[in-house]
Amino acid sequence: MDMDDLYRDIILDHCRNPRNRRNLEGSTEAQVHENPSCGDEIRVSIETGPHERLEKIWIDPRGCAISVASASMMSEFLEGKSFEQAIRAASEFCSYMRGERNESLPAEWGDLASLAGVIRYPLRVKCATLPWHAVEATIRIFFP
Ligand code: ZN
């Protein structure tokens, strides 16, 4: 099994069983973000804890495998992080996806490292970054 197969399996697993998924349709708490070039749509809602921390990130992603998997991995990765750490992670992740770093996502990104190959497909970059823009916008409501 080579790395590409391993990565594909991780992506498919998140896509088939998105973590922290909840129906957020019609929820006034949720932010809706869309990627018209692919038809992806995501709703994100956060639960905040003391000290400007993310207790929980709820996602309701509809779209392609990359956007759903990215949302699922993001919801796990950001849990427990401070608003500031989460916003920094969102900006770093997006710069990796846009190929602005001369390296792949390091191992500490966990399952998200499996999205490194998206860099080679410019049309899919917006799919991978959509959930991150949505979570950042949601955090900014509490942490302008
Ligand atoms: Zn997409």
PDB file of C-alpha atoms and ligand atoms in Angstrom:
ATOM      1  CA  MET A   1       0.000   0.000   0.000  1.00  0.00           C
ATOM      2  CA  ASP A   2       1.591   3.291  -0.979  1.00  0.00           C
ATOM      3  CA  MET A   3       1.012   6.672   0.622  1.00  0.00           C
ATOM      4  CA  ASP A   4      -1.562   7.708  -1.962  1.00  0.00           C
ATOM      5  CA  ASP A   5      -3.695   4.650  -1.133  1.00  0.00           C
ATOM      6  CA  LEU A   6      -3.346   5.282   2.566  1.00  0.00           C
ATOM      7  CA  TYR A   7      -4.345   8.914   2.128  1.00  0.00           C
ATOM      8  CA  ARG A   8      -7.291   7.974  -0.040  1.00  0.00           C
ATOM      9  CA  ASP A   9      -8.546   5.544   2.610  1.00  0.00           C
ATOM     10  CA  ILE A  10      -8.322   8.203   5.330  1.00  0.00           C
ATOM     11  CA  ILE A  11     -10.199  10.709   3.149  1.00  0.00           C
ATOM     12  CA  LEU A  12     -12.910   8.195   2.255  1.00  0.00           C
ATOM     13  CA  ASP A  13     -13.343   7.185   5.880  1.00  0.00           C
ATOM     14  CA  HIS A  14     -13.991  10.799   6.925  1.00  0.00           C
ATOM     15  CA  CYS A  15     -16.228  11.312   3.932  1.00  0.00           C
ATOM     16  CA  ARG A  16     -18.386   8.276   4.717  1.00  0.00           C
ATOM     17  CA  ASN A  17     -18.478   8.925   8.463  1.00  0.00           C
ATOM     18  CA  PRO A  18     -17.983  12.634   9.053  1.00  0.00           C
ATOM     19  CA  ARG A  19     -17.052  13.302  12.681  1.00  0.00           C
ATOM     20  CA  ASN A  20     -19.085  15.810  14.704  1.00  0.00           C
ATOM     21  CA  ARG A  21     -21.833  15.957  12.104  1.00  0.00           C
ATOM     22  CA  ARG A  22     -25.208  17.325  13.098  1.00  0.00           C
ATOM     23  CA  ASN A  23     -28.159  18.594  11.089  1.00  0.00           C
ATOM     24  CA  LEU A  24     -27.748  22.364  11.191  1.00  0.00           C
ATOM     25  CA  GLU A  25     -30.272  23.199   8.517  1.00  0.00           C
ATOM     26  CA  GLY A  26     -32.285  26.175   9.676  1.00  0.00           C
ATOM     27  CA  SER A  27     -30.093  26.635  12.760  1.00  0.00           C
ATOM     28  CA  THR A  28     -29.654  30.305  13.565  1.00  0.00           C
ATOM     29  CA  GLU A  29     -26.345  29.457  15.252  1.00  0.00           C
ATOM     30  CA  ALA A  30     -24.819  28.085  12.080  1.00  0.00           C
ATOM     31  CA  GLN A  31     -22.881  29.917   9.419  1.00  0.00           C
ATOM     32  CA  VAL A  32     -23.446  28.766   5.845  1.00  0.00           C
ATOM     33  CA  HIS A  33     -20.598  28.878   3.351  1.00  0.00           C
ATOM     34  CA  GLU A  34     -20.656  27.778  -0.264  1.00  0.00           C
ATOM     35  CA  ASN A  35     -18.165  26.928  -2.954  1.00  0.00           C
ATOM     36  CA  PRO A  36     -20.103  27.528  -6.174  1.00  0.00           C
ATOM     37  CA  SER A  37     -17.354  26.149  -8.422  1.00  0.00           C
ATOM     38  CA  CYS A  38     -17.973  22.660  -7.016  1.00  0.00           C
ATOM     39  CA  GLY A  39     -21.399  22.928  -5.401  1.00  0.00           C
ATOM     40  CA  ASP A  40     -20.090  22.352  -1.890  1.00  0.00           C
ATOM     41  CA  GLU A  41     -22.060  23.773   0.997  1.00  0.00           C
ATOM     42  CA  ILE A  42     -21.207  23.688   4.662  1.00  0.00           C
ATOM     43  CA  ARG A  43     -22.838  24.796   7.876  1.00  0.00           C
ATOM     44  CA  VAL A  44     -20.626  25.214  10.918  1.00  0.00           C
ATOM     45  CA  SER A  45     -21.577  25.849  14.507  1.00  0.00           C
ATOM     46  CA  ILE A  46     -19.271  26.091  17.512  1.00  0.00           C
ATOM     47  CA  GLU A  47     -19.651  25.631  21.232  1.00  0.00           C
ATOM     48  CA  THR A  48     -17.356  27.874  23.196  1.00  0.00           C
ATOM     49  CA  GLY A  49     -15.798  27.194  26.573  1.00  0.00           C
ATOM     50  CA  PRO A  50     -13.940  29.292  29.113  1.00  0.00           C
ATOM     51  CA  HIS A  51     -10.785  31.149  28.108  1.00  0.00           C
ATOM     52  CA  GLU A  52     -11.908  31.657  24.503  1.00  0.00           C
ATOM     53  CA  ARG A  53     -11.695  28.002  23.665  1.00  0.00           C
ATOM     54  CA  LEU A  54     -13.536  25.803  21.189  1.00  0.00           C
ATOM     55  CA  GLU A  55     -15.296  23.055  23.118  1.00  0.00           C
ATOM     56  CA  LYS A  56     -16.962  21.560  20.090  1.00  0.00           C
ATOM     57  CA  ILE A  57     -17.204  22.181  16.374  1.00  0.00           C
ATOM     58  CA  TRP A  58     -20.374  20.908  14.732  1.00  0.00           C
ATOM     59  CA  ILE A  59     -20.421  20.497  10.978  1.00  0.00           C
ATOM     60  CA  ASP A  60     -23.130  19.860   8.409  1.00  0.00           C
ATOM     61  CA  PRO A  61     -21.224  19.426   5.147  1.00  0.00           C
ATOM     62  CA  ARG A  62     -22.782  18.661   1.769  1.00  0.00           C
ATOM     63  CA  GLY A  63     -20.555  18.348  -1.224  1.00  0.00           C
ATOM     64  CA  CYS A  64     -17.612  16.507  -2.657  1.00  0.00           C
ATOM     65  CA  ALA A  65     -15.413  14.041  -0.781  1.00  0.00           C
ATOM     66  CA  ILE A  66     -12.610  16.561  -0.309  1.00  0.00           C
ATOM     67  CA  SER A  67     -14.815  19.231   1.281  1.00  0.00           C
ATOM     68  CA  VAL A  68     -16.650  16.773   3.539  1.00  0.00           C
ATOM     69  CA  ALA A  69     -13.411  15.048   4.622  1.00  0.00           C
ATOM     70  CA  SER A  70     -11.689  18.369   5.263  1.00  0.00           C
ATOM     71  CA  ALA A  71     -14.640  19.509   7.421  1.00  0.00           C
ATOM     72  CA  SER A  72     -14.639  16.268   9.392  1.00  0.00           C
ATOM     73  CA  MET A  73     -10.881  16.342  10.021  1.00  0.00           C
ATOM     74  CA  MET A  74     -11.061  20.028  10.919  1.00  0.00           C
ATOM     75  CA  SER A  75     -13.785  19.438  13.510  1.00  0.00           C
ATOM     76  CA  GLU A  76     -11.546  16.927  15.288  1.00  0.00           C
ATOM     77  CA  PHE A  77      -8.361  18.911  14.920  1.00  0.00           C
ATOM     78  CA  LEU A  78      -9.720  22.170  16.327  1.00  0.00           C
ATOM     79  CA  GLU A  79     -11.561  20.732  19.320  1.00  0.00           C
ATOM     80  CA  GLY A  80     -10.124  22.159  22.537  1.00  0.00           C
ATOM     81  CA  LYS A  81      -8.009  24.766  20.764  1.00  0.00           C
ATOM     82  CA  SER A  82      -8.183  28.448  21.664  1.00  0.00           C
ATOM     83  CA  PHE A  83      -9.867  30.842  19.211  1.00  0.00           C
ATOM     84  CA  GLU A  84      -6.462  32.281  18.436  1.00  0.00           C
ATOM     85  CA  GLN A  85      -4.880  28.864  17.768  1.00  0.00           C
ATOM     86  CA  ALA A  86      -7.822  27.884  15.586  1.00  0.00           C
ATOM     87  CA  ILE A  87      -7.648  31.038  13.496  1.00  0.00           C
ATOM     88  CA  ARG A  88      -3.906  30.577  13.072  1.00  0.00           C
ATOM     89  CA  ALA A  89      -4.416  26.925  12.085  1.00  0.00           C
ATOM     90  CA  ALA A  90      -7.054  27.935   9.520  1.00  0.00           C
ATOM     91  CA  SER A  91      -4.736  30.421   7.914  1.00  0.00           C
ATOM     92  CA  GLU A  92      -1.811  27.966   7.914  1.00  0.00           C
ATOM     93  CA  PHE A  93      -3.911  25.153   6.475  1.00  0.00           C
ATOM     94  CA  CYS A  94      -5.154  27.387   3.664  1.00  0.00           C
ATOM     95  CA  SER A  95      -1.641  28.511   2.813  1.00  0.00           C
ATOM     96  CA  TYR A  96      -0.509  24.874   2.616  1.00  0.00           C
ATOM     97  CA  MET A  97      -3.427  24.085   0.321  1.00  0.00           C
ATOM     98  CA  ARG A  98      -2.608  27.020  -1.941  1.00  0.00           C
ATOM     99  CA  GLY A  99       0.942  25.667  -2.245  1.00  0.00           C
ATOM    100  CA  GLU A 100       2.499  28.654  -0.512  1.00  0.00           C
ATOM    101  CA  ARG A 101       4.690  26.431   1.646  1.00  0.00           C
ATOM    102  CA  ASN A 102       7.525  24.425   0.214  1.00  0.00           C
ATOM    103  CA  GLU A 103       6.588  21.348   2.176  1.00  0.00           C
ATOM    104  CA  SER A 104       3.715  18.996   2.792  1.00  0.00           C
ATOM    105  CA  LEU A 105       1.489  19.250   5.821  1.00  0.00           C
ATOM    106  CA  PRO A 106       3.598  17.975   8.739  1.00  0.00           C
ATOM    107  CA  ALA A 107       2.540  14.863  10.652  1.00  0.00           C
ATOM    108  CA  GLU A 108       1.229  16.895  13.608  1.00  0.00           C
ATOM    109  CA  TRP A 109      -1.735  17.823  11.418  1.00  0.00           C
ATOM    110  CA  GLY A 110      -2.894  14.231  11.851  1.00  0.00           C
ATOM    111  CA  ASP A 111      -5.447  13.044   9.301  1.00  0.00           C
ATOM    112  CA  LEU A 112      -5.372  16.471   7.636  1.00  0.00           C
ATOM    113  CA  ALA A 113      -1.933  15.597   6.273  1.00  0.00           C
ATOM    114  CA  SER A 114      -3.765  13.204   3.941  1.00  0.00           C
ATOM    115  CA  LEU A 115      -5.106  16.252   2.062  1.00  0.00           C
ATOM    116  CA  ALA A 116      -1.596  17.292   1.006  1.00  0.00           C
ATOM    117  CA  GLY A 117      -2.180  15.904  -2.494  1.00  0.00           C
ATOM    118  CA  VAL A 118      -4.971  18.434  -3.094  1.00  0.00           C
ATOM    119  CA  ILE A 119      -2.260  21.014  -3.798  1.00  0.00           C
ATOM    120  CA  ARG A 120      -1.786  19.367  -7.182  1.00  0.00           C
ATOM    121  CA  TYR A 121      -5.414  20.057  -8.130  1.00  0.00           C
ATOM    122  CA  PRO A 122      -6.010  23.829  -8.059  1.00  0.00           C
ATOM    123  CA  LEU A 123      -9.752  23.423  -8.643  1.00  0.00           C
ATOM    124  CA  ARG A 124     -10.082  21.338  -5.491  1.00  0.00           C
ATOM    125  CA  VAL A 125      -8.221  23.714  -3.225  1.00  0.00           C
ATOM    126  CA  LYS A 126     -11.417  25.688  -2.557  1.00  0.00           C
ATOM    127  CA  CYS A 127     -13.160  22.437  -1.592  1.00  0.00           C
ATOM    128  CA  ALA A 128     -10.525  21.735   1.058  1.00  0.00           C
ATOM    129  CA  THR A 129     -10.409  25.289   2.410  1.00  0.00           C
ATOM    130  CA  LEU A 130     -14.189  25.956   2.481  1.00  0.00           C
ATOM    131  CA  PRO A 131     -14.806  24.492   5.979  1.00  0.00           C
ATOM    132  CA  TRP A 132     -11.860  26.458   7.349  1.00  0.00           C
ATOM    133  CA  HIS A 133     -13.198  29.750   6.007  1.00  0.00           C
ATOM    134  CA  ALA A 134     -16.548  28.874   7.555  1.00  0.00           C
ATOM    135  CA  VAL A 135     -15.108  28.076  10.980  1.00  0.00           C
ATOM    136  CA  GLU A 136     -12.949  31.192  10.936  1.00  0.00           C
ATOM    137  CA  ALA A 137     -15.983  33.369  10.144  1.00  0.00           C
ATOM    138  CA  THR A 138     -17.887  31.681  12.969  1.00  0.00           C
ATOM    139  CA  ILE A 139     -15.092  32.255  15.492  1.00  0.00           C
ATOM    140  CA  ARG A 140     -14.838  35.909  14.421  1.00  0.00           C
ATOM    141  CA  ILE A 141     -18.395  36.461  15.648  1.00  0.00           C
ATOM    142  CA  PHE A 142     -17.163  35.770  19.193  1.00  0.00           C
ATOM    143  CA  PHE A 143     -13.591  36.942  18.760  1.00  0.00           C
ATOM    144  CA  PRO A 144     -13.584  39.849  16.299  1.00  0.00           C
TER     145      PRO A 144
HETATM  146 ZN    ZN B   1     -15.766  20.294  -3.808  1.00  0.00          ZN
END
